[in-house]
PDB file of C-alpha atoms and ligand atoms in Angstrom:
ATOM      1  CA  MET A  19    -102.644  68.643 189.623  1.00  0.00           C
ATOM      2  CA  THR A  20    -104.164  69.494 192.701  1.00  0.00           C
ATOM      3  CA  ILE A  21    -103.390  71.546 195.828  1.00  0.00           C
ATOM      4  CA  LEU A  22    -103.063  68.610 197.361  1.00  0.00           C
ATOM      5  CA  THR A  23    -101.092  66.693 194.895  1.00  0.00           C
ATOM      6  CA  ALA A  24     -98.713  70.055 194.486  1.00  0.00           C
ATOM      7  CA  HIS A  25     -98.274  69.371 198.846  1.00  0.00           C
ATOM      8  CA  ARG A  26     -97.675  66.174 197.774  1.00  0.00           C
ATOM      9  CA  GLN A  27     -94.781  66.210 195.591  1.00  0.00           C
ATOM     10  CA  HIS A  28     -92.023  66.861 197.695  1.00  0.00           C
ATOM     11  CA  SER A  29     -88.980  66.429 195.308  1.00  0.00           C
ATOM     12  CA  ARG A  30     -85.660  68.161 196.145  1.00  0.00           C
ATOM     13  CA  ARG A  31     -84.992  68.756 192.795  1.00  0.00           C
ATOM     14  CA  PHE A  32     -85.716  71.237 191.165  1.00  0.00           C
ATOM     15  CA  GLU A  33     -85.523  72.515 186.960  1.00  0.00           C
ATOM     16  CA  GLU A  34     -81.583  72.312 186.926  1.00  0.00           C
ATOM     17  CA  PHE A  35     -80.757  73.454 190.851  1.00  0.00           C
ATOM     18  CA  LYS A  36     -78.109  71.409 192.453  1.00  0.00           C
ATOM     19  CA  TYR A  37     -78.888  72.279 195.963  1.00  0.00           C
ATOM     20  CA  VAL A  38     -82.377  74.550 196.680  1.00  0.00           C
ATOM     21  CA  TYR A  39     -85.892  73.451 195.575  1.00  0.00           C
ATOM     22  CA  PRO A  40     -88.839  75.433 196.635  1.00  0.00           C
ATOM     23  CA  VAL A  41     -91.978  73.157 198.371  1.00  0.00           C
ATOM     24  CA  LEU A  42     -95.500  74.408 198.935  1.00  0.00           C
ATOM     25  CA  SER A  43     -95.534  73.413 202.686  1.00  0.00           C
ATOM     26  CA  ARG A  44     -98.757  72.064 204.376  1.00  0.00           C
ATOM     27  CA  ARG A  45     -97.453  73.335 207.328  1.00  0.00           C
ATOM     28  CA  SER A  46     -96.970  76.942 206.803  1.00  0.00           C
ATOM     29  CA  HIS A  47     -99.412  77.476 203.964  1.00  0.00           C
ATOM     30  CA  GLY A  48     -96.914  79.299 202.188  1.00  0.00           C
ATOM     31  CA  ILE A  49     -93.713  78.291 200.020  1.00  0.00           C
ATOM     32  CA  SER A  50     -90.487  76.893 201.940  1.00  0.00           C
ATOM     33  CA  ILE A  51     -87.473  77.005 200.171  1.00  0.00           C
ATOM     34  CA  GLY A  52     -85.760  73.931 200.392  1.00  0.00           C
ATOM     35  CA  LEU A  53     -81.677  73.657 200.574  1.00  0.00           C
ATOM     36  CA  ASN A  54     -80.614  70.058 200.283  1.00  0.00           C
ATOM     37  CA  VAL A  55     -77.042  70.217 202.268  1.00  0.00           C
ATOM     38  CA  ASN A  56     -76.764  66.085 201.890  1.00  0.00           C
ATOM     39  CA  PRO A  57     -76.772  65.526 198.372  1.00  0.00           C
ATOM     40  CA  ASP A  58     -74.722  62.460 199.012  1.00  0.00           C
ATOM     41  CA  LYS A  59     -77.895  60.754 201.252  1.00  0.00           C
ATOM     42  CA  ALA A  60     -75.675  60.306 203.841  1.00  0.00           C
ATOM     43  CA  CYS A  61     -77.215  60.333 207.306  1.00  0.00           C
ATOM     44  CA  ASN A  62     -76.821  59.553 210.454  1.00  0.00           C
ATOM     45  CA  PHE A  63     -80.231  57.656 211.521  1.00  0.00           C
ATOM     46  CA  ASP A  64     -81.449  55.529 209.315  1.00  0.00           C
ATOM     47  CA  CYS A  65     -85.351  55.992 210.216  1.00  0.00           C
ATOM     48  CA  ILE A  66     -87.493  53.017 209.426  1.00  0.00           C
ATOM     49  CA  TYR A  67     -89.733  55.654 207.525  1.00  0.00           C
ATOM     50  CA  CYS A  68     -87.429  57.241 205.685  1.00  0.00           C
ATOM     51  CA  GLN A  69     -88.562  58.380 202.366  1.00  0.00           C
ATOM     52  CA  VAL A  70     -84.607  59.162 200.904  1.00  0.00           C
ATOM     53  CA  ASP A  71     -84.026  56.402 198.112  1.00  0.00           C
ATOM     54  CA  ARG A  72     -80.654  55.257 198.796  1.00  0.00           C
ATOM     55  CA  THR A  73     -80.716  52.350 196.568  1.00  0.00           C
ATOM     56  CA  THR A  74     -79.305  55.118 194.000  1.00  0.00           C
ATOM     57  CA  GLU A  75     -76.835  57.151 193.775  1.00  0.00           C
ATOM     58  CA  SER A  76     -76.900  60.875 193.870  1.00  0.00           C
ATOM     59  CA  ALA A  77     -75.173  62.679 190.558  1.00  0.00           C
ATOM     60  CA  VAL A  78     -74.439  65.567 193.148  1.00  0.00           C
ATOM     61  CA  LYS A  79     -71.970  64.152 196.039  1.00  0.00           C
ATOM     62  CA  LYS A  80     -71.095  67.802 197.563  1.00  0.00           C
ATOM     63  CA  PHE A  81     -72.611  70.393 199.158  1.00  0.00           C
ATOM     64  CA  ASP A  82     -70.913  73.690 197.568  1.00  0.00           C
ATOM     65  CA  VAL A  83     -72.162  76.797 199.456  1.00  0.00           C
ATOM     66  CA  GLY A  84     -71.093  79.032 196.867  1.00  0.00           C
ATOM     67  CA  VAL A  85     -73.105  77.447 194.578  1.00  0.00           C
ATOM     68  CA  ALA A  86     -76.031  76.964 196.919  1.00  0.00           C
ATOM     69  CA  GLU A  87     -75.532  80.854 197.323  1.00  0.00           C
ATOM     70  CA  ASP A  88     -76.209  81.506 193.357  1.00  0.00           C
ATOM     71  CA  GLU A  89     -79.208  79.080 192.973  1.00  0.00           C
ATOM     72  CA  LEU A  90     -80.520  80.535 196.760  1.00  0.00           C
ATOM     73  CA  ARG A  91     -80.853  84.229 195.181  1.00  0.00           C
ATOM     74  CA  GLU A  92     -82.089  83.078 191.623  1.00  0.00           C
ATOM     75  CA  MET A  93     -84.872  81.093 193.247  1.00  0.00           C
ATOM     76  CA  LEU A  94     -85.633  83.679 196.025  1.00  0.00           C
ATOM     77  CA  GLU A  95     -86.120  86.348 193.118  1.00  0.00           C
ATOM     78  CA  MET A  96     -88.266  83.054 191.418  1.00  0.00           C
ATOM     79  CA  VAL A  97     -90.963  83.733 194.295  1.00  0.00           C
ATOM     80  CA  ARG A  98     -90.644  87.334 194.730  1.00  0.00           C
ATOM     81  CA  SER A  99     -91.611  87.978 191.304  1.00  0.00           C
ATOM     82  CA  GLY A 100     -93.554  85.461 190.766  1.00  0.00           C
ATOM     83  CA  GLY A 101     -91.918  83.393 188.634  1.00  0.00           C
ATOM     84  CA  VAL A 102     -92.155  80.224 189.831  1.00  0.00           C
ATOM     85  CA  ALA A 103     -96.117  80.140 188.768  1.00  0.00           C
ATOM     86  CA  GLN A 104     -94.999  79.467 185.731  1.00  0.00           C
ATOM     87  CA  HIS A 105     -93.743  75.623 186.795  1.00  0.00           C
ATOM     88  CA  ALA A 106     -95.300  72.544 187.653  1.00  0.00           C
ATOM     89  CA  PRO A 107     -96.375  71.995 190.127  1.00  0.00           C
ATOM     90  CA  PHE A 108     -96.818  75.428 191.237  1.00  0.00           C
ATOM     91  CA  ASN A 109     -99.161  76.384 187.858  1.00  0.00           C
ATOM     92  CA  SER A 110    -102.035  75.065 189.352  1.00  0.00           C
ATOM     93  CA  VAL A 111    -102.060  76.899 192.894  1.00  0.00           C
ATOM     94  CA  PRO A 112    -103.895  79.707 194.276  1.00  0.00           C
ATOM     95  CA  ARG A 113    -101.496  82.735 193.973  1.00  0.00           C
ATOM     96  CA  GLU A 114    -101.859  83.380 197.699  1.00  0.00           C
ATOM     97  CA  LEU A 115    -100.122  80.265 198.695  1.00  0.00           C
ATOM     98  CA  LEU A 116     -96.778  81.057 196.909  1.00  0.00           C
ATOM     99  CA  ARG A 117     -95.901  83.338 198.945  1.00  0.00           C
ATOM    100  CA  LEU A 118     -92.772  82.559 200.353  1.00  0.00           C
ATOM    101  CA  ASN A 119     -92.506  81.460 204.076  1.00  0.00           C
ATOM    102  CA  ASP A 120     -89.294  80.145 204.589  1.00  0.00           C
ATOM    103  CA  ILE A 121     -86.023  78.900 203.776  1.00  0.00           C
ATOM    104  CA  ALA A 122     -85.141  75.446 205.469  1.00  0.00           C
ATOM    105  CA  LEU A 123     -82.490  73.110 205.713  1.00  0.00           C
ATOM    106  CA  SER A 124     -83.749  69.621 205.373  1.00  0.00           C
ATOM    107  CA  GLY A 125     -82.085  67.764 202.739  1.00  0.00           C
ATOM    108  CA  ASP A 126     -81.444  63.724 201.757  1.00  0.00           C
ATOM    109  CA  ALA A 127     -80.378  63.425 205.537  1.00  0.00           C
ATOM    110  CA  GLU A 128     -79.139  65.296 208.276  1.00  0.00           C
ATOM    111  CA  PRO A 129     -77.647  68.889 208.114  1.00  0.00           C
ATOM    112  CA  THR A 130     -76.086  69.412 211.369  1.00  0.00           C
ATOM    113  CA  THR A 131     -73.153  66.457 210.227  1.00  0.00           C
ATOM    114  CA  LEU A 132     -72.012  69.611 207.276  1.00  0.00           C
ATOM    115  CA  PRO A 133     -69.278  70.585 208.016  1.00  0.00           C
ATOM    116  CA  ASN A 134     -69.411  73.934 206.933  1.00  0.00           C
ATOM    117  CA  PHE A 135     -72.389  74.312 208.921  1.00  0.00           C
ATOM    118  CA  ALA A 136     -72.113  77.943 210.419  1.00  0.00           C
ATOM    119  CA  GLU A 137     -70.936  79.547 206.949  1.00  0.00           C
ATOM    120  CA  THR A 138     -73.952  77.938 205.334  1.00  0.00           C
ATOM    121  CA  ILE A 139     -76.341  79.515 207.713  1.00  0.00           C
ATOM    122  CA  GLU A 140     -73.970  82.427 207.503  1.00  0.00           C
ATOM    123  CA  MET A 141     -74.904  82.594 203.955  1.00  0.00           C
ATOM    124  CA  ILE A 142     -78.850  82.228 204.026  1.00  0.00           C
ATOM    125  CA  ALA A 143     -78.860  84.972 206.982  1.00  0.00           C
ATOM    126  CA  ARG A 144     -76.889  87.257 204.434  1.00  0.00           C
ATOM    127  CA  VAL A 145     -78.998  86.972 201.121  1.00  0.00           C
ATOM    128  CA  LYS A 146     -82.661  86.025 202.601  1.00  0.00           C
ATOM    129  CA  PRO A 147     -85.471  88.920 203.142  1.00  0.00           C
ATOM    130  CA  ALA A 148     -85.419  89.467 206.806  1.00  0.00           C
ATOM    131  CA  GLU A 149     -88.906  88.735 207.431  1.00  0.00           C
ATOM    132  CA  ALA A 150     -88.690  85.061 205.968  1.00  0.00           C
ATOM    133  CA  LYS A 151     -87.802  81.944 209.028  1.00  0.00           C
ATOM    134  CA  VAL A 152     -84.733  80.140 208.851  1.00  0.00           C
ATOM    135  CA  VAL A 153     -86.053  76.938 209.739  1.00  0.00           C
ATOM    136  CA  LEU A 154     -83.491  74.016 210.609  1.00  0.00           C
ATOM    137  CA  ILE A 155     -85.288  70.192 210.653  1.00  0.00           C
ATOM    138  CA  THR A 156     -82.969  68.086 212.457  1.00  0.00           C
ATOM    139  CA  ASP A 157     -82.449  64.491 214.052  1.00  0.00           C
ATOM    140  CA  ALA A 158     -80.830  66.324 217.042  1.00  0.00           C
ATOM    141  CA  GLY A 159     -77.616  64.353 216.289  1.00  0.00           C
ATOM    142  CA  GLY A 160     -75.160  67.073 215.613  1.00  0.00           C
ATOM    143  CA  LEU A 161     -76.581  69.644 217.531  1.00  0.00           C
ATOM    144  CA  ASP A 162     -74.036  68.813 220.097  1.00  0.00           C
ATOM    145  CA  ARG A 163     -70.614  70.795 217.610  1.00  0.00           C
ATOM    146  CA  PRO A 164     -69.197  73.260 218.446  1.00  0.00           C
ATOM    147  CA  ASP A 165     -69.860  74.170 214.455  1.00  0.00           C
ATOM    148  CA  VAL A 166     -73.558  74.230 214.804  1.00  0.00           C
ATOM    149  CA  LYS A 167     -73.993  75.740 218.091  1.00  0.00           C
ATOM    150  CA  ARG A 168     -72.162  78.799 215.964  1.00  0.00           C
ATOM    151  CA  GLY A 169     -74.999  78.173 213.155  1.00  0.00           C
ATOM    152  CA  LEU A 170     -77.805  78.154 215.953  1.00  0.00           C
ATOM    153  CA  GLU A 171     -76.441  81.520 217.423  1.00  0.00           C
ATOM    154  CA  ILE A 172     -76.495  82.778 213.585  1.00  0.00           C
ATOM    155  CA  MET A 173     -80.592  81.485 213.230  1.00  0.00           C
ATOM    156  CA  ASP A 174     -81.107  83.247 216.337  1.00  0.00           C
ATOM    157  CA  ALA A 175     -80.674  86.498 215.219  1.00  0.00           C
ATOM    158  CA  ASN A 176     -81.797  85.716 212.111  1.00  0.00           C
ATOM    159  CA  ASN A 177     -85.198  84.614 212.583  1.00  0.00           C
ATOM    160  CA  GLY A 178     -84.565  81.267 213.128  1.00  0.00           C
ATOM    161  CA  GLU A 179     -86.150  78.388 214.369  1.00  0.00           C
ATOM    162  CA  VAL A 180     -85.128  74.648 214.873  1.00  0.00           C
ATOM    163  CA  TRP A 181     -87.520  71.742 214.581  1.00  0.00           C
ATOM    164  CA  ALA A 182     -86.320  68.955 216.502  1.00  0.00           C
ATOM    165  CA  LYS A 183     -86.862  64.610 215.351  1.00  0.00           C
ATOM    166  CA  LEU A 184     -88.546  63.165 218.599  1.00  0.00           C
ATOM    167  CA  ASP A 185     -90.473  59.851 217.443  1.00  0.00           C
ATOM    168  CA  ALA A 186     -90.163  57.988 220.412  1.00  0.00           C
ATOM    169  CA  GLY A 187     -89.975  57.999 224.676  1.00  0.00           C
ATOM    170  CA  THR A 188     -87.643  54.976 225.398  1.00  0.00           C
ATOM    171  CA  GLU A 189     -84.305  53.817 224.278  1.00  0.00           C
ATOM    172  CA  GLU A 190     -85.824  50.872 222.789  1.00  0.00           C
ATOM    173  CA  TYR A 191     -88.437  52.009 220.834  1.00  0.00           C
ATOM    174  CA  PHE A 192     -85.969  55.316 219.628  1.00  0.00           C
ATOM    175  CA  LYS A 193     -83.679  51.787 218.092  1.00  0.00           C
ATOM    176  CA  LEU A 194     -86.707  50.263 216.517  1.00  0.00           C
ATOM    177  CA  ILE A 195     -87.180  53.640 214.586  1.00  0.00           C
ATOM    178  CA  ASN A 196     -84.550  56.009 213.964  1.00  0.00           C
ATOM    179  CA  ARG A 197     -81.861  53.097 213.738  1.00  0.00           C
ATOM    180  CA  THR A 198     -79.026  55.157 215.119  1.00  0.00           C
ATOM    181  CA  LYS A 199     -76.030  54.098 216.771  1.00  0.00           C
ATOM    182  CA  ILE A 200     -76.537  57.182 218.611  1.00  0.00           C
ATOM    183  CA  PRO A 201     -77.656  56.857 221.835  1.00  0.00           C
ATOM    184  CA  PHE A 202     -81.133  58.363 222.836  1.00  0.00           C
ATOM    185  CA  THR A 203     -80.015  59.955 226.168  1.00  0.00           C
ATOM    186  CA  ARG A 204     -77.274  62.032 223.499  1.00  0.00           C
ATOM    187  CA  ILE A 205     -80.117  63.183 221.174  1.00  0.00           C
ATOM    188  CA  LEU A 206     -82.381  64.213 224.346  1.00  0.00           C
ATOM    189  CA  ARG A 207     -79.630  66.123 226.082  1.00  0.00           C
ATOM    190  CA  ASN A 208     -79.057  68.046 222.936  1.00  0.00           C
ATOM    191  CA  ILE A 209     -82.516  68.802 222.270  1.00  0.00           C
ATOM    192  CA  SER A 210     -83.157  70.354 225.825  1.00  0.00           C
ATOM    193  CA  HIS A 211     -80.314  72.217 225.473  1.00  0.00           C
ATOM    194  CA  ALA A 212     -80.880  73.645 222.240  1.00  0.00           C
ATOM    195  CA  ALA A 213     -84.594  74.395 224.014  1.00  0.00           C
ATOM    196  CA  LYS A 214     -82.570  75.814 226.872  1.00  0.00           C
ATOM    197  CA  ALA A 215     -81.396  78.425 224.364  1.00  0.00           C
ATOM    198  CA  ARG A 216     -83.957  79.327 222.351  1.00  0.00           C
ATOM    199  CA  PRO A 217     -87.768  77.466 222.252  1.00  0.00           C
ATOM    200  CA  ILE A 218     -88.291  75.061 220.005  1.00  0.00           C
ATOM    201  CA  VAL A 219     -90.119  73.176 217.608  1.00  0.00           C
ATOM    202  CA  ILE A 220     -90.958  68.983 218.288  1.00  0.00           C
ATOM    203  CA  GLN A 221     -91.520  67.089 214.795  1.00  0.00           C
ATOM    204  CA  SER A 222     -92.831  63.587 216.072  1.00  0.00           C
ATOM    205  CA  LEU A 223     -93.977  61.285 213.236  1.00  0.00           C
ATOM    206  CA  PHE A 224     -95.803  57.766 214.797  1.00  0.00           C
ATOM    207  CA  LEU A 225     -96.616  55.318 212.176  1.00  0.00           C
ATOM    208  CA  LYS A 226     -97.670  51.406 212.038  1.00  0.00           C
ATOM    209  CA  ILE A 227     -95.356  48.567 212.057  1.00  0.00           C
ATOM    210  CA  ARG A 228     -97.127  45.476 210.589  1.00  0.00           C
ATOM    211  CA  GLY A 229    -100.776  46.934 211.876  1.00  0.00           C
ATOM    212  CA  VAL A 230     -99.269  47.919 215.700  1.00  0.00           C
ATOM    213  CA  GLY A 231     -99.128  51.458 216.791  1.00  0.00           C
ATOM    214  CA  PRO A 232     -96.767  52.863 219.544  1.00  0.00           C
ATOM    215  CA  SER A 233     -98.432  51.624 223.067  1.00  0.00           C
ATOM    216  CA  ASP A 234    -100.279  53.389 225.191  1.00  0.00           C
ATOM    217  CA  GLU A 235     -96.944  53.378 227.814  1.00  0.00           C
ATOM    218  CA  GLU A 236     -94.555  54.706 224.899  1.00  0.00           C
ATOM    219  CA  ILE A 237     -96.825  57.594 224.336  1.00  0.00           C
ATOM    220  CA  ALA A 238     -96.761  57.999 228.009  1.00  0.00           C
ATOM    221  CA  ALA A 239     -92.781  58.085 227.535  1.00  0.00           C
ATOM    222  CA  TYR A 240     -92.459  59.935 225.170  1.00  0.00           C
ATOM    223  CA  CYS A 241     -94.709  62.706 227.138  1.00  0.00           C
ATOM    224  CA  GLY A 242     -92.668  63.065 229.699  1.00  0.00           C
ATOM    225  CA  ARG A 243     -89.806  63.764 227.774  1.00  0.00           C
ATOM    226  CA  LEU A 244     -91.267  66.988 226.165  1.00  0.00           C
ATOM    227  CA  LYS A 245     -92.235  67.823 229.455  1.00  0.00           C
ATOM    228  CA  GLU A 246     -88.564  67.184 230.410  1.00  0.00           C
ATOM    229  CA  ILE A 247     -87.024  69.351 227.548  1.00  0.00           C
ATOM    230  CA  GLY A 248     -89.840  72.376 228.276  1.00  0.00           C
ATOM    231  CA  ASN A 249     -89.226  75.345 226.284  1.00  0.00           C
ATOM    232  CA  ILE A 250     -91.351  73.485 223.215  1.00  0.00           C
ATOM    233  CA  LYS A 251     -93.250  76.152 221.162  1.00  0.00           C
ATOM    234  CA  LEU A 252     -95.507  73.631 219.166  1.00  0.00           C
ATOM    235  CA  VAL A 253     -95.387  69.780 218.647  1.00  0.00           C
ATOM    236  CA  GLN A 254     -96.317  68.482 215.987  1.00  0.00           C
ATOM    237  CA  VAL A 255     -97.681  65.217 215.473  1.00  0.00           C
ATOM    238  CA  TYR A 256     -97.621  63.468 212.149  1.00  0.00           C
ATOM    239  CA  THR A 257     -97.611  59.880 210.237  1.00  0.00           C
ATOM    240  CA  ILE A 258     -96.352  58.538 207.092  1.00  0.00           C
ATOM    241  CA  ALA A 259     -97.813  60.812 204.236  1.00  0.00           C
ATOM    242  CA  ARG A 260     -95.602  59.187 201.842  1.00  0.00           C
ATOM    243  CA  LYS A 261     -93.658  55.923 200.377  1.00  0.00           C
ATOM    244  CA  ALA A 262     -91.182  54.783 202.768  1.00  0.00           C
ATOM    245  CA  MET A 263     -87.932  53.481 201.028  1.00  0.00           C
ATOM    246  CA  THR A 264     -85.778  51.925 203.987  1.00  0.00           C
ATOM    247  CA  VAL A 265     -84.640  48.532 203.499  1.00  0.00           C
ATOM    248  CA  VAL A 266     -84.489  46.841 206.878  1.00  0.00           C
ATOM    249  CA  ASP A 267     -83.308  43.243 206.451  1.00  0.00           C
ATOM    250  CA  GLY A 268     -83.393  43.250 202.894  1.00  0.00           C
ATOM    251  CA  VAL A 269     -87.677  43.630 202.978  1.00  0.00           C
ATOM    252  CA  PRO A 270     -88.159  47.154 201.795  1.00  0.00           C
ATOM    253  CA  ALA A 271     -89.818  48.985 204.421  1.00  0.00           C
ATOM    254  CA  TRP A 272     -93.384  49.832 203.000  1.00  0.00           C
ATOM    255  CA  GLN A 273     -94.066  46.111 203.147  1.00  0.00           C
ATOM    256  CA  PHE A 274     -94.602  46.329 206.610  1.00  0.00           C
ATOM    257  CA  VAL A 275     -94.693  50.171 207.474  1.00  0.00           C
ATOM    258  CA  SER A 276     -98.484  52.272 207.523  1.00  0.00           C
ATOM    259  CA  ALA A 277     -99.799  55.285 208.601  1.00  0.00           C
ATOM    260  CA  LEU A 278    -101.658  55.915 211.541  1.00  0.00           C
ATOM    261  CA  SER A 279    -105.647  57.111 210.824  1.00  0.00           C
ATOM    262  CA  ASN A 280    -106.312  60.621 211.209  1.00  0.00           C
ATOM    263  CA  GLU A 281    -108.504  59.824 214.731  1.00  0.00           C
ATOM    264  CA  GLU A 282    -105.520  57.662 215.662  1.00  0.00           C
ATOM    265  CA  VAL A 283    -102.956  60.665 215.058  1.00  0.00           C
ATOM    266  CA  ASP A 284    -105.636  63.022 216.807  1.00  0.00           C
ATOM    267  CA  VAL A 285    -105.383  60.849 219.977  1.00  0.00           C
ATOM    268  CA  ILE A 286    -101.390  61.283 220.814  1.00  0.00           C
ATOM    269  CA  THR A 287    -101.922  65.148 219.631  1.00  0.00           C
ATOM    270  CA  GLU A 288    -104.361  65.264 222.151  1.00  0.00           C
ATOM    271  CA  ARG A 289    -102.324  63.505 224.845  1.00  0.00           C
ATOM    272  CA  VAL A 290     -99.494  65.578 224.394  1.00  0.00           C
ATOM    273  CA  ARG A 291    -101.766  68.864 225.088  1.00  0.00           C
ATOM    274  CA  LYS A 292    -102.771  67.006 227.747  1.00  0.00           C
ATOM    275  CA  GLU A 293    -100.135  65.169 229.253  1.00  0.00           C
ATOM    276  CA  ALA A 294     -96.851  67.405 228.384  1.00  0.00           C
ATOM    277  CA  GLY A 295     -98.710  70.804 228.462  1.00  0.00           C
ATOM    278  CA  VAL A 296     -97.727  71.903 225.310  1.00  0.00           C
ATOM    279  CA  LYS A 297     -99.309  73.188 222.033  1.00  0.00           C
ATOM    280  CA  ALA A 298     -99.620  70.616 219.533  1.00  0.00           C
ATOM    281  CA  GLU A 299    -101.046  70.203 215.812  1.00  0.00           C
ATOM    282  CA  SER A 300    -101.910  66.939 213.973  1.00  0.00           C
ATOM    283  CA  PHE A 301    -100.750  66.593 210.337  1.00  0.00           C
ATOM    284  CA  TYR A 302    -102.028  63.524 208.832  1.00  0.00           C
ATOM    285  CA  GLY A 303    -100.699  60.352 206.566  1.00  0.00           C
ATOM    286  CA  GLY A 304    -101.225  60.726 202.377  1.00  0.00           C
TER     287      GLY A 304
HETATM  288  S1  SF4 B 401     -85.699  60.856 208.549  1.00  0.00           S
HETATM  289 FE1  SF4 B 401     -84.340  62.079 207.531  1.00  0.00          FE
HETATM  290  S2  SF4 B 401     -83.083  61.386 209.630  1.00  0.00           S
HETATM  291 FE2  SF4 B 401     -84.125  59.626 209.039  1.00  0.00          FE
HETATM  292  S3  SF4 B 401     -82.911  58.357 208.325  1.00  0.00           S
HETATM  293 FE3  SF4 B 401     -84.677  59.832 206.528  1.00  0.00          FE
HETATM  294  S4  SF4 B 401     -83.145  61.300 206.282  1.00  0.00           S
HETATM  295 FE4  SF4 B 401     -82.149  60.582 207.904  1.00  0.00          FE
END
């Protein structure tokens, strides 16, 4: 097992754990402990590139914050003691990459749909080492829920970071890529409000559909949205790295979506820097 394959092995199941899983993060060059708060896989988006396999039912249907706390404590101890290095794929990774970077709410669906979101953030804040970040990876659909806003305030006081998805600049492209009933205007409003309260990270995935990537006009509109949002500390521009599992009109999406080349990703990243005036990084496909 190489470091590269360890990076790609983003399984959300680890040993007998139900909700907690370690990931070697290509973004942070360390361990990110994932917390899957949506084991039922029910999402408010239906992204064309989604890698979650919804053709099979999950054995675990409901998130239990008490069980998650026990698992998180155990996993933190495994990472602290170095015990995680005894498990594949971490047994072939240099020790310096096995330091804890963050705890991320990133499941088989959208974390802000969790009914007891604030309670879950409270639990993480209580259990984690102070220096570890809490990262919320979100499609922004539920950032306007009162319980989620309370959770974000707890995150702010505990080294929290919001990573919000924005894959489009126009409503039309948003509907094509993210395939949700939530209006684009609401997503933009939610991201803007979150960014007013704290600097945020934007994650943007671009890809090709039947060989065609986003148009120049789409990227211009997208850069305009980034400028409107403001208070963005980083934009992560990336493309597909794993197999898309969505089914569109009966056709598996992996048959017609594909990754941008490294150069195409870099062109968008450079445009974000120039047109939106924001720090941006490229992450390439597999
Ligand atoms: S990529 Fe994320 S937001 Fe999109 S459908 Fe999959 S789980 Fe939901």
